């Protein structure tokens, strides 16, 4: 390929071409690529009625109070579970065209992808390894793709969510539900 693509619209089109084979499936305008920055529950398409759930390790109370929850990835749980941790805030990353994904149970944590180990973890520091954006998967579902690496959040049936190469599968498609929809 002759042209050198800069970040922005061309990056999104190239990413979609890699995931979908063409840019025809991209229905949102570039400037509308995010939902409102607010609070959502996040349901997976492949795992009916299961929500992305933040789980703290048993030896930690919060990001300021001890314990080391950075090694604990998010998990999938049934929507009816009573353990909480199923509400998420999309925070705008001011200098980037991306967002941070924070659990409202403890907003000191940010979902981060570590390319050297290929795992997800919780971060309470800085870096562009914690930036994500959404690609339209149709029917009000989205892929949650890493800003810098070609990986998407991938559900694994009541096991920790993983970061996996974006392949367009239903286990990488997520629906962001507001309070009314998730009730």
PDB file of C-alpha atoms in Angstrom:
ATOM      1  CA  UNK A   1       0.000   0.000   0.000  1.00  0.00           C
ATOM      2  CA  UNK A   2       1.492   3.376  -1.035  1.00  0.00           C
ATOM      3  CA  UNK A   3      -0.283   5.776   1.301  1.00  0.00           C
ATOM      4  CA  UNK A   4       0.672   6.203   4.928  1.00  0.00           C
ATOM      5  CA  UNK A   5      -2.504   6.444   7.009  1.00  0.00           C
ATOM      6  CA  UNK A   6      -2.702   8.911   9.849  1.00  0.00           C
ATOM      7  CA  UNK A   7      -4.865   8.360  12.902  1.00  0.00           C
ATOM      8  CA  UNK A   8      -8.461   9.293  12.388  1.00  0.00           C
ATOM      9  CA  UNK A   9     -11.014   8.385   9.777  1.00  0.00           C
ATOM     10  CA  UNK A  10      -8.597   6.351   7.688  1.00  0.00           C
ATOM     11  CA  UNK A  11      -7.555   4.347  10.759  1.00  0.00           C
ATOM     12  CA  UNK A  12     -11.180   3.431  11.393  1.00  0.00           C
ATOM     13  CA  UNK A  13     -11.745   2.451   7.753  1.00  0.00           C
ATOM     14  CA  UNK A  14      -8.575   0.340   7.711  1.00  0.00           C
ATOM     15  CA  UNK A  15      -9.579  -1.360  10.988  1.00  0.00           C
ATOM     16  CA  UNK A  16     -13.041  -2.081   9.614  1.00  0.00           C
ATOM     17  CA  UNK A  17     -11.598  -3.446   6.411  1.00  0.00           C
ATOM     18  CA  UNK A  18      -9.471  -5.829   8.453  1.00  0.00           C
ATOM     19  CA  UNK A  19     -12.419  -6.911  10.607  1.00  0.00           C
ATOM     20  CA  UNK A  20     -15.267  -6.893   8.115  1.00  0.00           C
ATOM     21  CA  UNK A  21     -13.572  -7.150   4.754  1.00  0.00           C
ATOM     22  CA  UNK A  22     -14.995  -3.789   3.643  1.00  0.00           C
ATOM     23  CA  UNK A  23     -16.095  -0.497   5.112  1.00  0.00           C
ATOM     24  CA  UNK A  24     -19.745  -1.047   4.096  1.00  0.00           C
ATOM     25  CA  UNK A  25     -20.746  -2.272   7.575  1.00  0.00           C
ATOM     26  CA  UNK A  26     -19.716   0.969   9.272  1.00  0.00           C
ATOM     27  CA  UNK A  27     -22.936   2.908   9.785  1.00  0.00           C
ATOM     28  CA  UNK A  28     -21.968   5.509  12.370  1.00  0.00           C
ATOM     29  CA  UNK A  29     -20.355   8.749  11.295  1.00  0.00           C
ATOM     30  CA  UNK A  30     -16.803   9.132  12.552  1.00  0.00           C
ATOM     31  CA  UNK A  31     -17.783  11.919  14.951  1.00  0.00           C
ATOM     32  CA  UNK A  32     -20.606   9.691  16.303  1.00  0.00           C
ATOM     33  CA  UNK A  33     -18.389   6.668  16.890  1.00  0.00           C
ATOM     34  CA  UNK A  34     -19.114   6.640  20.650  1.00  0.00           C
ATOM     35  CA  UNK A  35     -22.258   6.419  22.659  1.00  0.00           C
ATOM     36  CA  UNK A  36     -22.813   9.253  25.085  1.00  0.00           C
ATOM     37  CA  UNK A  37     -20.138   9.250  27.731  1.00  0.00           C
ATOM     38  CA  UNK A  38     -22.277   7.887  30.522  1.00  0.00           C
ATOM     39  CA  UNK A  39     -23.155   4.794  32.548  1.00  0.00           C
ATOM     40  CA  UNK A  40     -24.209   1.527  30.913  1.00  0.00           C
ATOM     41  CA  UNK A  41     -24.577  -2.165  31.484  1.00  0.00           C
ATOM     42  CA  UNK A  42     -22.826  -4.063  28.705  1.00  0.00           C
ATOM     43  CA  UNK A  43     -24.401  -7.258  27.351  1.00  0.00           C
ATOM     44  CA  UNK A  44     -22.677  -9.769  25.083  1.00  0.00           C
ATOM     45  CA  UNK A  45     -24.469 -10.965  21.934  1.00  0.00           C
ATOM     46  CA  UNK A  46     -23.078 -14.508  22.027  1.00  0.00           C
ATOM     47  CA  UNK A  47     -23.855 -15.080  25.705  1.00  0.00           C
ATOM     48  CA  UNK A  48     -27.543 -14.262  26.004  1.00  0.00           C
ATOM     49  CA  UNK A  49     -28.452 -12.201  29.066  1.00  0.00           C
ATOM     50  CA  UNK A  50     -24.934 -12.100  30.457  1.00  0.00           C
ATOM     51  CA  UNK A  51     -23.357  -8.804  31.390  1.00  0.00           C
ATOM     52  CA  UNK A  52     -19.788  -7.611  31.620  1.00  0.00           C
ATOM     53  CA  UNK A  53     -19.062  -7.633  35.368  1.00  0.00           C
ATOM     54  CA  UNK A  54     -16.251  -6.081  37.382  1.00  0.00           C
ATOM     55  CA  UNK A  55     -14.974  -8.433  40.099  1.00  0.00           C
ATOM     56  CA  UNK A  56     -12.588  -7.363  42.848  1.00  0.00           C
ATOM     57  CA  UNK A  57     -10.380 -10.054  44.370  1.00  0.00           C
ATOM     58  CA  UNK A  58     -11.448 -11.140  47.846  1.00  0.00           C
ATOM     59  CA  UNK A  59      -8.360  -9.591  49.463  1.00  0.00           C
ATOM     60  CA  UNK A  60      -8.955  -6.077  48.071  1.00  0.00           C
ATOM     61  CA  UNK A  61     -11.511  -3.471  49.007  1.00  0.00           C
ATOM     62  CA  UNK A  62     -10.684  -0.739  46.501  1.00  0.00           C
ATOM     63  CA  UNK A  63      -7.870   0.831  44.513  1.00  0.00           C
ATOM     64  CA  UNK A  64      -6.759   2.948  47.462  1.00  0.00           C
ATOM     65  CA  UNK A  65      -7.197   0.414  50.257  1.00  0.00           C
ATOM     66  CA  UNK A  66      -4.702  -2.344  49.595  1.00  0.00           C
ATOM     67  CA  UNK A  67      -4.697  -5.558  47.652  1.00  0.00           C
ATOM     68  CA  UNK A  68      -3.557  -5.853  44.059  1.00  0.00           C
ATOM     69  CA  UNK A  69      -6.613  -6.183  41.805  1.00  0.00           C
ATOM     70  CA  UNK A  70      -4.651  -5.296  38.657  1.00  0.00           C
ATOM     71  CA  UNK A  71      -4.250  -9.000  37.871  1.00  0.00           C
ATOM     72  CA  UNK A  72      -7.988  -9.696  37.998  1.00  0.00           C
ATOM     73  CA  UNK A  73      -9.678  -9.383  34.595  1.00  0.00           C
ATOM     74  CA  UNK A  74     -13.359  -8.549  34.134  1.00  0.00           C
ATOM     75  CA  UNK A  75     -15.698 -11.522  34.060  1.00  0.00           C
ATOM     76  CA  UNK A  76     -19.013 -12.480  32.534  1.00  0.00           C
ATOM     77  CA  UNK A  77     -21.860 -13.228  34.938  1.00  0.00           C
ATOM     78  CA  UNK A  78     -25.564 -13.804  34.500  1.00  0.00           C
ATOM     79  CA  UNK A  79     -27.561 -10.579  34.535  1.00  0.00           C
ATOM     80  CA  UNK A  80     -29.543 -11.816  37.542  1.00  0.00           C
ATOM     81  CA  UNK A  81     -26.521 -12.167  39.809  1.00  0.00           C
ATOM     82  CA  UNK A  82     -26.693 -10.052  42.939  1.00  0.00           C
ATOM     83  CA  UNK A  83     -23.006  -9.218  43.285  1.00  0.00           C
ATOM     84  CA  UNK A  84     -23.126  -5.829  41.528  1.00  0.00           C
ATOM     85  CA  UNK A  85     -20.256  -4.515  39.436  1.00  0.00           C
ATOM     86  CA  UNK A  86     -22.297  -4.517  36.227  1.00  0.00           C
ATOM     87  CA  UNK A  87     -22.408  -0.789  35.525  1.00  0.00           C
ATOM     88  CA  UNK A  88     -19.711   0.826  33.417  1.00  0.00           C
ATOM     89  CA  UNK A  89     -18.738   4.402  32.650  1.00  0.00           C
ATOM     90  CA  UNK A  90     -17.340   5.412  29.286  1.00  0.00           C
ATOM     91  CA  UNK A  91     -14.909   8.233  30.053  1.00  0.00           C
ATOM     92  CA  UNK A  92     -13.638  10.380  27.226  1.00  0.00           C
ATOM     93  CA  UNK A  93      -9.880  10.432  26.831  1.00  0.00           C
ATOM     94  CA  UNK A  94      -9.440  14.129  26.110  1.00  0.00           C
ATOM     95  CA  UNK A  95      -6.303  13.951  23.954  1.00  0.00           C
ATOM     96  CA  UNK A  96      -7.326  10.841  22.023  1.00  0.00           C
ATOM     97  CA  UNK A  97     -10.250   9.773  19.858  1.00  0.00           C
ATOM     98  CA  UNK A  98     -11.089   6.988  22.290  1.00  0.00           C
ATOM     99  CA  UNK A  99     -12.565   6.263  25.700  1.00  0.00           C
ATOM    100  CA  UNK A 100     -11.622   4.573  28.954  1.00  0.00           C
ATOM    101  CA  UNK A 101     -13.851   1.831  30.355  1.00  0.00           C
ATOM    102  CA  UNK A 102     -14.345   2.169  34.132  1.00  0.00           C
ATOM    103  CA  UNK A 103     -16.503   0.062  36.486  1.00  0.00           C
ATOM    104  CA  UNK A 104     -18.799   2.280  38.567  1.00  0.00           C
ATOM    105  CA  UNK A 105     -18.287  -0.085  41.510  1.00  0.00           C
ATOM    106  CA  UNK A 106     -14.811   1.443  41.751  1.00  0.00           C
ATOM    107  CA  UNK A 107     -13.913   4.099  39.193  1.00  0.00           C
ATOM    108  CA  UNK A 108     -10.273   4.129  40.243  1.00  0.00           C
ATOM    109  CA  UNK A 109      -9.826   1.194  37.868  1.00  0.00           C
ATOM    110  CA  UNK A 110      -9.537   1.362  34.084  1.00  0.00           C
ATOM    111  CA  UNK A 111      -9.577  -1.623  31.725  1.00  0.00           C
ATOM    112  CA  UNK A 112      -6.133  -1.993  30.135  1.00  0.00           C
ATOM    113  CA  UNK A 113      -4.661  -4.308  27.489  1.00  0.00           C
ATOM    114  CA  UNK A 114      -1.028  -5.364  27.947  1.00  0.00           C
ATOM    115  CA  UNK A 115       0.399  -6.353  24.530  1.00  0.00           C
ATOM    116  CA  UNK A 116       3.499  -8.082  25.916  1.00  0.00           C
ATOM    117  CA  UNK A 117       1.417 -10.585  27.885  1.00  0.00           C
ATOM    118  CA  UNK A 118      -1.734 -10.359  25.730  1.00  0.00           C
ATOM    119  CA  UNK A 119      -3.949 -10.094  28.812  1.00  0.00           C
ATOM    120  CA  UNK A 120      -6.468  -7.640  30.175  1.00  0.00           C
ATOM    121  CA  UNK A 121      -5.875  -6.115  33.572  1.00  0.00           C
ATOM    122  CA  UNK A 122      -6.988  -3.242  35.764  1.00  0.00           C
ATOM    123  CA  UNK A 123      -4.925  -0.104  35.679  1.00  0.00           C
ATOM    124  CA  UNK A 124      -4.916   2.809  38.030  1.00  0.00           C
ATOM    125  CA  UNK A 125      -2.240   4.813  36.194  1.00  0.00           C
ATOM    126  CA  UNK A 126      -1.571   6.474  32.820  1.00  0.00           C
ATOM    127  CA  UNK A 127      -0.969   5.186  29.311  1.00  0.00           C
ATOM    128  CA  UNK A 128      -2.591   4.615  25.945  1.00  0.00           C
ATOM    129  CA  UNK A 129      -2.924   0.874  26.608  1.00  0.00           C
ATOM    130  CA  UNK A 130      -6.224   1.694  28.338  1.00  0.00           C
ATOM    131  CA  UNK A 131      -7.930   3.358  25.355  1.00  0.00           C
ATOM    132  CA  UNK A 132     -10.802   1.727  23.439  1.00  0.00           C
ATOM    133  CA  UNK A 133     -13.294   2.692  20.753  1.00  0.00           C
ATOM    134  CA  UNK A 134     -16.490   1.255  19.295  1.00  0.00           C
ATOM    135  CA  UNK A 135     -17.156  -0.151  15.851  1.00  0.00           C
ATOM    136  CA  UNK A 136     -20.724  -0.750  14.702  1.00  0.00           C
ATOM    137  CA  UNK A 137     -21.613  -4.465  14.547  1.00  0.00           C
ATOM    138  CA  UNK A 138     -25.249  -3.842  13.530  1.00  0.00           C
ATOM    139  CA  UNK A 139     -28.538  -4.288  15.445  1.00  0.00           C
ATOM    140  CA  UNK A 140     -27.336  -1.858  18.161  1.00  0.00           C
ATOM    141  CA  UNK A 141     -24.291  -4.012  18.963  1.00  0.00           C
ATOM    142  CA  UNK A 142     -20.685  -2.809  18.827  1.00  0.00           C
ATOM    143  CA  UNK A 143     -17.199  -4.233  18.839  1.00  0.00           C
ATOM    144  CA  UNK A 144     -15.076  -2.813  21.664  1.00  0.00           C
ATOM    145  CA  UNK A 145     -11.726  -2.455  19.929  1.00  0.00           C
ATOM    146  CA  UNK A 146      -8.436  -1.390  21.437  1.00  0.00           C
ATOM    147  CA  UNK A 147      -7.263   2.001  20.204  1.00  0.00           C
ATOM    148  CA  UNK A 148      -3.710   0.931  19.428  1.00  0.00           C
ATOM    149  CA  UNK A 149      -3.782  -2.845  18.892  1.00  0.00           C
ATOM    150  CA  UNK A 150      -5.989  -5.003  16.668  1.00  0.00           C
ATOM    151  CA  UNK A 151      -7.743  -6.753  19.550  1.00  0.00           C
ATOM    152  CA  UNK A 152     -11.354  -6.690  20.701  1.00  0.00           C
ATOM    153  CA  UNK A 153     -13.022  -7.657  23.973  1.00  0.00           C
ATOM    154  CA  UNK A 154     -14.084 -11.302  23.653  1.00  0.00           C
ATOM    155  CA  UNK A 155     -16.538 -13.073  26.007  1.00  0.00           C
ATOM    156  CA  UNK A 156     -15.749 -16.612  27.163  1.00  0.00           C
ATOM    157  CA  UNK A 157     -18.887 -17.994  28.903  1.00  0.00           C
ATOM    158  CA  UNK A 158     -18.684 -17.138  32.609  1.00  0.00           C
ATOM    159  CA  UNK A 159     -14.895 -16.958  32.485  1.00  0.00           C
ATOM    160  CA  UNK A 160     -12.738 -13.845  32.370  1.00  0.00           C
ATOM    161  CA  UNK A 161     -13.180 -11.676  29.299  1.00  0.00           C
ATOM    162  CA  UNK A 162     -10.119 -11.766  27.050  1.00  0.00           C
ATOM    163  CA  UNK A 163      -8.584  -9.531  24.402  1.00  0.00           C
ATOM    164  CA  UNK A 164      -8.447 -11.410  21.107  1.00  0.00           C
ATOM    165  CA  UNK A 165      -7.746 -10.500  17.487  1.00  0.00           C
ATOM    166  CA  UNK A 166     -10.864  -8.833  16.094  1.00  0.00           C
ATOM    167  CA  UNK A 167     -12.684 -11.508  14.107  1.00  0.00           C
ATOM    168  CA  UNK A 168     -16.264 -10.210  14.058  1.00  0.00           C
ATOM    169  CA  UNK A 169     -17.656 -13.134  16.085  1.00  0.00           C
ATOM    170  CA  UNK A 170     -20.798 -12.741  18.192  1.00  0.00           C
ATOM    171  CA  UNK A 171     -18.634 -13.151  21.313  1.00  0.00           C
ATOM    172  CA  UNK A 172     -16.961  -9.841  20.401  1.00  0.00           C
ATOM    173  CA  UNK A 173     -20.259  -7.987  19.955  1.00  0.00           C
ATOM    174  CA  UNK A 174     -21.562  -5.927  22.855  1.00  0.00           C
ATOM    175  CA  UNK A 175     -24.754  -3.969  23.480  1.00  0.00           C
ATOM    176  CA  UNK A 176     -24.652  -0.903  25.710  1.00  0.00           C
ATOM    177  CA  UNK A 177     -27.859  -0.734  27.751  1.00  0.00           C
ATOM    178  CA  UNK A 178     -29.136   2.289  29.639  1.00  0.00           C
ATOM    179  CA  UNK A 179     -31.032   2.045  32.924  1.00  0.00           C
ATOM    180  CA  UNK A 180     -34.419   1.524  31.234  1.00  0.00           C
ATOM    181  CA  UNK A 181     -33.170  -1.193  28.867  1.00  0.00           C
ATOM    182  CA  UNK A 182     -31.250  -3.135  31.501  1.00  0.00           C
ATOM    183  CA  UNK A 183     -34.036  -3.185  34.089  1.00  0.00           C
TER     184      UNK A 183
END
